[in-house]
mmCIF file with all atom_site columns, C-alpha atoms in Angstrom:
data_model
loop_
_atom_site.group_PDB
_atom_site.id
_atom_site.type_symbol
_atom_site.label_atom_id
_atom_site.label_alt_id
_atom_site.label_comp_id
_atom_site.label_asym_id
_atom_site.label_entity_id
_atom_site.label_seq_id
_atom_site.pdbx_PDB_ins_code
_atom_site.Cartn_x
_atom_site.Cartn_y
_atom_site.Cartn_z
_atom_site.occupancy
_atom_site.B_iso_or_equiv
_atom_site.pdbx_formal_charge
_atom_site.auth_seq_id
_atom_site.auth_comp_id
_atom_site.auth_asym_id
_atom_site.auth_atom_id
_atom_site.pdbx_PDB_model_num
ATOM 1   C CA . MET H 1 1   ? -0.262  0.031  -0.226 1.00 0.00 ? 10  MET H CA 1
ATOM 2   C CA . SER H 1 2   ? 1.336   3.806  -1.286 1.00 0.00 ? 11  SER H CA 1
ATOM 3   C CA . GLY H 1 3   ? 1.914   6.171  2.164  1.00 0.00 ? 12  GLY H CA 1
ATOM 4   C CA . LYS H 1 4   ? -0.627  8.731  -0.505 1.00 0.00 ? 13  LYS H CA 1
ATOM 5   C CA . ARG H 1 5   ? -3.667  4.970  -0.213 1.00 0.00 ? 14  ARG H CA 1
ATOM 6   C CA . ARG H 1 6   ? -2.063  5.083  3.460  1.00 0.00 ? 15  ARG H CA 1
ATOM 7   C CA . LYS H 1 7   ? -2.522  8.522  4.225  1.00 0.00 ? 16  LYS H CA 1
ATOM 8   C CA . TYR H 1 8   ? -6.906  8.601  3.348  1.00 0.00 ? 17  TYR H CA 1
ATOM 9   C CA . LEU H 1 9   ? -7.507  5.359  4.588  1.00 0.00 ? 18  LEU H CA 1
ATOM 10  C CA . ILE H 1 10  ? -6.437  6.272  8.257  1.00 0.00 ? 19  ILE H CA 1
ATOM 11  C CA . VAL H 1 11  ? -7.959  9.417  7.246  1.00 0.00 ? 20  VAL H CA 1
ATOM 12  C CA . SER H 1 12  ? -11.940 7.593  6.354  1.00 0.00 ? 21  SER H CA 1
ATOM 13  C CA . VAL H 1 13  ? -11.347 5.210  9.169  1.00 0.00 ? 22  VAL H CA 1
ATOM 14  C CA . ALA H 1 14  ? -10.888 8.839  11.600 1.00 0.00 ? 23  ALA H CA 1
ATOM 15  C CA . LEU H 1 15  ? -13.393 10.268 9.939  1.00 0.00 ? 24  LEU H CA 1
ATOM 16  C CA . LEU H 1 16  ? -16.002 7.015  10.236 1.00 0.00 ? 25  LEU H CA 1
ATOM 17  C CA . VAL H 1 17  ? -15.197 7.115  13.832 1.00 0.00 ? 26  VAL H CA 1
ATOM 18  C CA . GLY H 1 18  ? -15.540 10.659 14.504 1.00 0.00 ? 27  GLY H CA 1
ATOM 19  C CA . LEU H 1 19  ? -19.767 10.465 13.175 1.00 0.00 ? 28  LEU H CA 1
ATOM 20  C CA . PHE H 1 20  ? -19.866 7.347  15.031 1.00 0.00 ? 29  PHE H CA 1
ATOM 21  C CA . ILE H 1 21  ? -19.063 9.097  18.327 1.00 0.00 ? 30  ILE H CA 1
ATOM 22  C CA . ALA H 1 22  ? -20.701 12.634 17.437 1.00 0.00 ? 31  ALA H CA 1
ATOM 23  C CA . PHE H 1 23  ? -23.997 10.362 17.023 1.00 0.00 ? 32  PHE H CA 1
ATOM 24  C CA . LEU H 1 24  ? -23.830 8.748  20.058 1.00 0.00 ? 33  LEU H CA 1
ATOM 25  C CA . ILE H 1 25  ? -22.611 11.757 22.223 1.00 0.00 ? 34  ILE H CA 1
ATOM 26  C CA . ARG H 1 26  ? -25.567 13.088 20.679 1.00 0.00 ? 35  ARG H CA 1
ATOM 27  C CA . ASP H 1 27  ? -28.063 10.082 21.787 1.00 0.00 ? 36  ASP H CA 1
ATOM 28  C CA . LEU H 1 28  ? -26.195 10.292 25.011 1.00 0.00 ? 37  LEU H CA 1
ATOM 29  C CA . ARG H 1 29  ? -27.389 14.185 25.448 1.00 0.00 ? 38  ARG H CA 1
ATOM 30  C CA . LEU H 1 30  ? -31.325 13.252 24.766 1.00 0.00 ? 39  LEU H CA 1
ATOM 31  C CA . SER H 1 31  ? -33.070 15.350 27.645 1.00 0.00 ? 40  SER H CA 1
ATOM 32  C CA . SER H 1 32  ? -35.884 13.576 29.400 1.00 0.00 ? 41  SER H CA 1
ATOM 33  C CA . VAL H 1 33  ? -37.739 16.864 30.098 1.00 0.00 ? 42  VAL H CA 1
ATOM 34  C CA . ASP H 1 34  ? -38.329 17.013 26.354 1.00 0.00 ? 43  ASP H CA 1
ATOM 35  C CA . SER H 1 35  ? -40.896 13.710 26.496 1.00 0.00 ? 44  SER H CA 1
ATOM 36  C CA . ASP H 1 36  ? -44.424 14.354 27.381 1.00 0.00 ? 45  ASP H CA 1
ATOM 37  C CA . GLU H 1 37  ? -44.954 11.094 27.772 1.00 0.00 ? 46  GLU H CA 1
ATOM 38  C CA . GLU H 1 38  ? -42.107 9.694  31.009 1.00 0.00 ? 47  GLU H CA 1
ATOM 39  C CA . LYS H 1 39  ? -43.837 11.641 34.453 1.00 0.00 ? 48  LYS H CA 1
ATOM 40  C CA . VAL H 1 40  ? -41.865 12.536 37.709 1.00 0.00 ? 49  VAL H CA 1
ATOM 41  C CA . THR H 1 41  ? -43.483 9.872  40.259 1.00 0.00 ? 50  THR H CA 1
ATOM 42  C CA . PHE H 1 42  ? -42.620 9.642  43.725 1.00 0.00 ? 51  PHE H CA 1
ATOM 43  C CA . VAL H 1 43  ? -44.780 7.502  46.486 1.00 0.00 ? 52  VAL H CA 1
ATOM 44  C CA . VAL H 1 44  ? -45.601 8.809  50.040 1.00 0.00 ? 53  VAL H CA 1
ATOM 45  C CA . GLU H 1 45  ? -46.578 7.365  53.165 1.00 0.00 ? 54  GLU H CA 1
ATOM 46  C CA . LYS H 1 46  ? -49.937 8.237  55.471 1.00 0.00 ? 55  LYS H CA 1
ATOM 47  C CA . VAL H 1 47  ? -51.774 11.096 53.048 1.00 0.00 ? 56  VAL H CA 1
ATOM 48  C CA . HIS H 1 48  ? -53.221 13.476 54.871 1.00 0.00 ? 57  HIS H CA 1
ATOM 49  C CA . TYR H 1 49  ? -54.637 16.687 53.003 1.00 0.00 ? 58  TYR H CA 1
ATOM 50  C CA . LYS H 1 50  ? -57.126 19.258 54.706 1.00 0.00 ? 59  LYS H CA 1
ATOM 51  C CA . ASN H 1 51  ? -59.052 21.561 52.431 1.00 0.00 ? 60  ASN H CA 1
ATOM 52  C CA . ILE H 1 52  ? -62.189 24.298 53.570 1.00 0.00 ? 61  ILE H CA 1
ATOM 53  C CA . ILE H 1 53  ? -64.508 24.830 50.240 1.00 0.00 ? 62  ILE H CA 1
ATOM 54  C CA . ASP H 1 54  ? -67.396 27.032 50.709 1.00 0.00 ? 63  ASP H CA 1
ATOM 55  C CA . HIS H 1 55  ? -67.272 26.862 54.321 1.00 0.00 ? 64  HIS H CA 1
ATOM 56  C CA . ASP H 1 56  ? -67.702 22.769 54.170 1.00 0.00 ? 65  ASP H CA 1
ATOM 57  C CA . VAL H 1 57  ? -64.507 21.088 55.261 1.00 0.00 ? 66  VAL H CA 1
ATOM 58  C CA . TYR H 1 58  ? -62.808 18.304 53.032 1.00 0.00 ? 67  TYR H CA 1
ATOM 59  C CA . VAL H 1 59  ? -60.235 15.770 54.767 1.00 0.00 ? 68  VAL H CA 1
ATOM 60  C CA . ILE H 1 60  ? -58.646 13.131 52.756 1.00 0.00 ? 69  ILE H CA 1
ATOM 61  C CA . ASP H 1 61  ? -56.766 10.782 54.927 1.00 0.00 ? 70  ASP H CA 1
ATOM 62  C CA . ALA H 1 62  ? -54.683 7.605  52.690 1.00 0.00 ? 71  ALA H CA 1
ATOM 63  C CA . GLU H 1 63  ? -52.069 4.943  53.716 1.00 0.00 ? 72  GLU H CA 1
ATOM 64  C CA . LYS H 1 64  ? -50.003 5.286  50.120 1.00 0.00 ? 73  LYS H CA 1
ATOM 65  C CA . GLY H 1 65  ? -50.275 8.274  47.788 1.00 0.00 ? 74  GLY H CA 1
ATOM 66  C CA . ILE H 1 66  ? -47.634 8.150  44.133 1.00 0.00 ? 75  ILE H CA 1
ATOM 67  C CA . ARG H 1 67  ? -48.136 11.719 42.936 1.00 0.00 ? 76  ARG H CA 1
ATOM 68  C CA . SER H 1 68  ? -47.023 11.759 39.493 1.00 0.00 ? 77  SER H CA 1
ATOM 69  C CA . SER H 1 69  ? -46.701 14.846 37.101 1.00 0.00 ? 78  SER H CA 1
ATOM 70  C CA . ASP H 1 70  ? -51.153 15.735 36.959 1.00 0.00 ? 79  ASP H CA 1
ATOM 71  C CA . GLU H 1 71  ? -52.104 13.254 39.463 1.00 0.00 ? 80  GLU H CA 1
ATOM 72  C CA . TYR H 1 72  ? -52.335 11.385 42.598 1.00 0.00 ? 81  TYR H CA 1
ATOM 73  C CA . ILE H 1 73  ? -52.875 7.792  42.898 1.00 0.00 ? 82  ILE H CA 1
ATOM 74  C CA . LEU H 1 74  ? -54.151 7.599  46.466 1.00 0.00 ? 83  LEU H CA 1
ATOM 75  C CA . ASP H 1 75  ? -54.914 3.729  47.989 1.00 0.00 ? 84  ASP H CA 1
ATOM 76  C CA . ASP H 1 76  ? -56.780 2.799  50.759 1.00 0.00 ? 85  ASP H CA 1
ATOM 77  C CA . VAL H 1 77  ? -58.378 5.902  51.625 1.00 0.00 ? 86  VAL H CA 1
ATOM 78  C CA . TYR H 1 78  ? -60.776 7.925  53.531 1.00 0.00 ? 87  TYR H CA 1
ATOM 79  C CA . ILE H 1 79  ? -62.391 10.730 53.289 1.00 0.00 ? 88  ILE H CA 1
ATOM 80  C CA . THR H 1 80  ? -64.342 12.660 56.073 1.00 0.00 ? 89  THR H CA 1
ATOM 81  C CA . ILE H 1 81  ? -66.794 16.225 55.047 1.00 0.00 ? 90  ILE H CA 1
ATOM 82  C CA . GLU H 1 82  ? -68.504 18.257 57.652 1.00 0.00 ? 91  GLU H CA 1
ATOM 83  C CA . THR H 1 83  ? -70.981 20.834 56.187 1.00 0.00 ? 92  THR H CA 1
ATOM 84  C CA . GLU H 1 84  ? -71.679 24.187 57.157 1.00 0.00 ? 93  GLU H CA 1
ATOM 85  C CA . ASP H 1 85  ? -74.868 23.316 58.204 1.00 0.00 ? 94  ASP H CA 1
ATOM 86  C CA . GLY H 1 86  ? -73.756 19.740 60.395 1.00 0.00 ? 95  GLY H CA 1
ATOM 87  C CA . LYS H 1 87  ? -73.985 17.116 57.906 1.00 0.00 ? 96  LYS H CA 1
ATOM 88  C CA . ILE H 1 88  ? -71.643 14.972 57.779 1.00 0.00 ? 97  ILE H CA 1
ATOM 89  C CA . TRP H 1 89  ? -69.607 12.292 55.096 1.00 0.00 ? 98  TRP H CA 1
ATOM 90  C CA . ASN H 1 90  ? -67.560 9.429  55.286 1.00 0.00 ? 99  ASN H CA 1
ATOM 91  C CA . VAL H 1 91  ? -66.114 8.051  52.588 1.00 0.00 ? 100 VAL H CA 1
ATOM 92  C CA . LYS H 1 92  ? -64.156 4.962  52.677 1.00 0.00 ? 101 LYS H CA 1
ATOM 93  C CA . ALA H 1 93  ? -62.330 4.087  49.347 1.00 0.00 ? 102 ALA H CA 1
ATOM 94  C CA . ALA H 1 94  ? -59.730 0.440  48.293 1.00 0.00 ? 103 ALA H CA 1
ATOM 95  C CA . GLN H 1 95  ? -58.661 3.164  45.628 1.00 0.00 ? 104 GLN H CA 1
ATOM 96  C CA . GLY H 1 96  ? -58.580 6.724  44.226 1.00 0.00 ? 105 GLY H CA 1
ATOM 97  C CA . SER H 1 97  ? -56.911 8.926  41.959 1.00 0.00 ? 106 SER H CA 1
ATOM 98  C CA . THR H 1 98  ? -57.043 13.105 42.300 1.00 0.00 ? 107 THR H CA 1
ATOM 99  C CA . PRO H 1 99  ? -55.896 15.979 39.676 1.00 0.00 ? 108 PRO H CA 1
ATOM 100 C CA . ASN H 1 100 ? -53.071 17.662 41.665 1.00 0.00 ? 109 ASN H CA 1
ATOM 101 C CA . THR H 1 101 ? -53.816 21.098 41.550 1.00 0.00 ? 110 THR H CA 1
ATOM 102 C CA . SER H 1 102 ? -57.541 22.171 43.740 1.00 0.00 ? 111 SER H CA 1
ATOM 103 C CA . GLY H 1 103 ? -61.125 21.952 42.193 1.00 0.00 ? 112 GLY H CA 1
ATOM 104 C CA . GLY H 1 104 ? -60.860 18.917 40.498 1.00 0.00 ? 113 GLY H CA 1
ATOM 105 C CA . ILE H 1 105 ? -62.750 15.844 39.967 1.00 0.00 ? 114 ILE H CA 1
ATOM 106 C CA . VAL H 1 106 ? -62.255 13.467 42.611 1.00 0.00 ? 115 VAL H CA 1
ATOM 107 C CA . THR H 1 107 ? -62.381 9.530  41.333 1.00 0.00 ? 116 THR H CA 1
ATOM 108 C CA . LEU H 1 108 ? -63.184 7.197  44.266 1.00 0.00 ? 117 LEU H CA 1
ATOM 109 C CA . LYS H 1 109 ? -62.664 2.950  42.990 1.00 0.00 ? 118 LYS H CA 1
ATOM 110 C CA . GLN H 1 110 ? -65.055 0.605  45.688 1.00 0.00 ? 119 GLN H CA 1
ATOM 111 C CA . ALA H 1 111 ? -66.568 2.657  48.275 1.00 0.00 ? 120 ALA H CA 1
ATOM 112 C CA . THR H 1 112 ? -68.280 2.686  50.713 1.00 0.00 ? 121 THR H CA 1
ATOM 113 C CA . GLY H 1 113 ? -69.727 5.225  53.450 1.00 0.00 ? 122 GLY H CA 1
ATOM 114 C CA . VAL H 1 114 ? -72.222 6.219  55.835 1.00 0.00 ? 123 VAL H CA 1
ATOM 115 C CA . THR H 1 115 ? -74.050 10.094 55.801 1.00 0.00 ? 124 THR H CA 1
ATOM 116 C CA . LYS H 1 116 ? -75.490 11.648 58.694 1.00 0.00 ? 125 LYS H CA 1
ATOM 117 C CA . VAL H 1 117 ? -78.189 13.619 57.792 1.00 0.00 ? 126 VAL H CA 1
ATOM 118 C CA . ASN H 1 118 ? -80.052 15.605 60.847 1.00 0.00 ? 127 ASN H CA 1
ATOM 119 C CA . ASP H 1 119 ? -80.545 12.260 63.873 1.00 0.00 ? 128 ASP H CA 1
ATOM 120 C CA . GLU H 1 120 ? -80.197 9.907  60.764 1.00 0.00 ? 129 GLU H CA 1
ATOM 121 C CA . GLU H 1 121 ? -77.271 7.649  59.179 1.00 0.00 ? 130 GLU H CA 1
ATOM 122 C CA . PHE H 1 122 ? -77.167 6.344  55.943 1.00 0.00 ? 131 PHE H CA 1
ATOM 123 C CA . HIS H 1 123 ? -74.800 3.620  54.424 1.00 0.00 ? 132 HIS H CA 1
ATOM 124 C CA . TRP H 1 124 ? -74.062 3.561  50.970 1.00 0.00 ? 133 TRP H CA 1
ATOM 125 C CA . GLN H 1 125 ? -72.092 1.499  48.724 1.00 0.00 ? 134 GLN H CA 1
ATOM 126 C CA . SER H 1 126 ? -70.911 1.506  44.880 1.00 0.00 ? 135 SER H CA 1
ATOM 127 C CA . PRO H 1 127 ? -68.351 0.288  42.645 1.00 0.00 ? 136 PRO H CA 1
ATOM 128 C CA . GLU H 1 128 ? -67.154 3.969  41.926 1.00 0.00 ? 137 GLU H CA 1
ATOM 129 C CA . VAL H 1 129 ? -67.742 7.423  42.543 1.00 0.00 ? 138 VAL H CA 1
ATOM 130 C CA . GLN H 1 130 ? -66.811 11.006 40.954 1.00 0.00 ? 139 GLN H CA 1
ATOM 131 C CA . TRP H 1 131 ? -66.548 13.621 43.845 1.00 0.00 ? 140 TRP H CA 1
ATOM 132 C CA . ASN H 1 132 ? -66.703 16.780 43.065 1.00 0.00 ? 141 ASN H CA 1
ATOM 133 C CA . PRO H 1 133 ? -66.093 19.049 45.594 1.00 0.00 ? 142 PRO H CA 1
ATOM 134 C CA . ASN H 1 134 ? -67.368 22.946 43.916 1.00 0.00 ? 143 ASN H CA 1
ATOM 135 C CA . ASP H 1 135 ? -69.754 21.633 42.761 1.00 0.00 ? 144 ASP H CA 1
ATOM 136 C CA . LYS H 1 136 ? -71.008 19.872 46.466 1.00 0.00 ? 145 LYS H CA 1
ATOM 137 C CA . LEU H 1 137 ? -72.107 16.551 43.748 1.00 0.00 ? 146 LEU H CA 1
ATOM 138 C CA . PHE H 1 138 ? -70.979 12.891 44.368 1.00 0.00 ? 147 PHE H CA 1
ATOM 139 C CA . PHE H 1 139 ? -71.325 11.494 40.362 1.00 0.00 ? 148 PHE H CA 1
ATOM 140 C CA . PHE H 1 140 ? -72.690 7.640  40.705 1.00 0.00 ? 149 PHE H CA 1
ATOM 141 C CA . ASP H 1 141 ? -72.545 6.394  37.547 1.00 0.00 ? 150 ASP H CA 1
ATOM 142 C CA . GLU H 1 142 ? -72.258 2.990  37.576 1.00 0.00 ? 151 GLU H CA 1
ATOM 143 C CA . GLY H 1 143 ? -74.735 2.375  39.840 1.00 0.00 ? 152 GLY H CA 1
ATOM 144 C CA . ILE H 1 144 ? -75.863 3.119  43.897 1.00 0.00 ? 153 ILE H CA 1
ATOM 145 C CA . ARG H 1 145 ? -77.017 1.251  46.749 1.00 0.00 ? 154 ARG H CA 1
ATOM 146 C CA . VAL H 1 146 ? -78.098 3.280  49.849 1.00 0.00 ? 155 VAL H CA 1
ATOM 147 C CA . LEU H 1 147 ? -79.642 1.486  53.437 1.00 0.00 ? 156 LEU H CA 1
ATOM 148 C CA . GLY H 1 148 ? -81.519 3.650  56.012 1.00 0.00 ? 157 GLY H CA 1
ATOM 149 C CA . GLU H 1 149 ? -83.271 3.361  58.761 1.00 0.00 ? 158 GLU H CA 1
ATOM 150 C CA . SER H 1 150 ? -86.034 4.616  57.329 1.00 0.00 ? 159 SER H CA 1
ATOM 151 C CA . VAL H 1 151 ? -85.302 4.034  53.655 1.00 0.00 ? 160 VAL H CA 1
ATOM 152 C CA . GLU H 1 152 ? -83.462 1.814  50.845 1.00 0.00 ? 161 GLU H CA 1
ATOM 153 C CA . VAL H 1 153 ? -82.275 2.962  48.040 1.00 0.00 ? 162 VAL H CA 1
ATOM 154 C CA . GLU H 1 154 ? -80.867 1.185  44.805 1.00 0.00 ? 163 GLU H CA 1
ATOM 155 C CA . SER H 1 155 ? -79.858 2.856  41.199 1.00 0.00 ? 164 SER H CA 1
ATOM 156 C CA . LYS H 1 156 ? -77.948 2.241  38.180 1.00 0.00 ? 165 LYS H CA 1
ATOM 157 C CA . LYS H 1 157 ? -77.090 6.105  37.940 1.00 0.00 ? 166 LYS H CA 1
ATOM 158 C CA . GLY H 1 158 ? -76.990 8.626  40.435 1.00 0.00 ? 167 GLY H CA 1
ATOM 159 C CA . GLN H 1 159 ? -76.810 12.195 41.939 1.00 0.00 ? 168 GLN H CA 1
ATOM 160 C CA . VAL H 1 160 ? -76.434 13.041 45.719 1.00 0.00 ? 169 VAL H CA 1
ATOM 161 C CA . HIS H 1 161 ? -75.981 16.590 46.989 1.00 0.00 ? 170 HIS H CA 1
ATOM 162 C CA . LEU H 1 162 ? -73.594 17.612 49.813 1.00 0.00 ? 171 LEU H CA 1
ATOM 163 C CA . SER H 1 163 ? -77.218 18.622 52.049 1.00 0.00 ? 172 SER H CA 1
ATOM 164 C CA . GLY H 1 164 ? -78.383 14.865 50.955 1.00 0.00 ? 173 GLY H CA 1
ATOM 165 C CA . GLU H 1 165 ? -80.985 15.803 48.113 1.00 0.00 ? 174 GLU H CA 1
ATOM 166 C CA . MET H 1 166 ? -80.394 12.547 45.956 1.00 0.00 ? 175 MET H CA 1
ATOM 167 C CA . TYR H 1 167 ? -81.014 12.386 41.762 1.00 0.00 ? 176 TYR H CA 1
ATOM 168 C CA . LEU H 1 168 ? -81.738 9.513  40.242 1.00 0.00 ? 177 LEU H CA 1
ATOM 169 C CA . SER H 1 169 ? -82.006 7.756  36.797 1.00 0.00 ? 178 SER H CA 1
ATOM 170 C CA . GLY H 1 170 ? -81.982 4.730  34.974 1.00 0.00 ? 179 GLY H CA 1
ATOM 171 C CA . GLY H 1 171 ? -84.291 2.551  36.690 1.00 0.00 ? 180 GLY H CA 1
ATOM 172 C CA . ALA H 1 172 ? -84.469 2.828  40.121 1.00 0.00 ? 181 ALA H CA 1
ATOM 173 C CA . ARG H 1 173 ? -85.853 0.588  43.500 1.00 0.00 ? 182 ARG H CA 1
ATOM 174 C CA . VAL H 1 174 ? -87.220 2.594  46.948 1.00 0.00 ? 183 VAL H CA 1
ATOM 175 C CA . ILE H 1 175 ? -88.592 1.210  49.477 1.00 0.00 ? 184 ILE H CA 1
ATOM 176 C CA . TYR H 1 176 ? -90.009 3.524  52.120 1.00 0.00 ? 185 TYR H CA 1
ATOM 177 C CA . LYS H 1 177 ? -90.229 2.020  55.522 1.00 0.00 ? 186 LYS H CA 1
ATOM 178 C CA . ALA H 1 178 ? -92.789 3.357  58.174 1.00 0.00 ? 187 ALA H CA 1
ATOM 179 C CA . PRO H 1 179 ? -91.057 3.961  61.020 1.00 0.00 ? 188 PRO H CA 1
ATOM 180 C CA . LYS H 1 180 ? -92.097 1.751  64.732 1.00 0.00 ? 189 LYS H CA 1
ATOM 181 C CA . GLU H 1 181 ? -94.102 2.979  66.743 1.00 0.00 ? 190 GLU H CA 1
#
C-alpha cells in the first residue's frame, strides 16, 4: 500500500469513528424533560390533606399516595366531609385518584360510606364514585345502594348533593320503611 493510500484510509477511518462518536454523544444527551410521556413519580406513605371550601371541611387520608406530574393515586382512602349545616359524610375506598390542582374531580373505586343527615345515618356503597367538591356533588355513574333506617334505595345511576338530595336515573328501586311505633 502506498503512503498516499494509507493516509486516505487512516483519514477515512478517523472520520467514520468521529461521526460515530458524534452521533453517540448526541443520543446520550437527549433529555427526558423533552418527552411528555415520561412523568416524574414519587410515593408518599400516610397522606393527610385538609381543605375548606365554602365553609365545608374536607379531610382526605390515605395509606399511600403516588404522585405523578398530573395526579395523585391513593390507596386505602378515607374522606371526611363536615358541611356548614352539620351534615357529616364518611367515605372509604380501596383506591382513589385526584388531580394535582385543587378543585378537580376525585374518583373513588369500591367506595362505601356513611352519611349523617339530621339524626339519621345512611350507609351506601358503589363500585365507583366521582366527587366534585366545587359543586358539592357525588356522581354514581356505576350505581348506588343506600340503606337507612327509614328508606332503602338502589339505582343504576345517581347524583347526591352534600345537602342529602338525591337524583336517580336509569331505573331505581326505593323502599320506604314506616316508622315503628
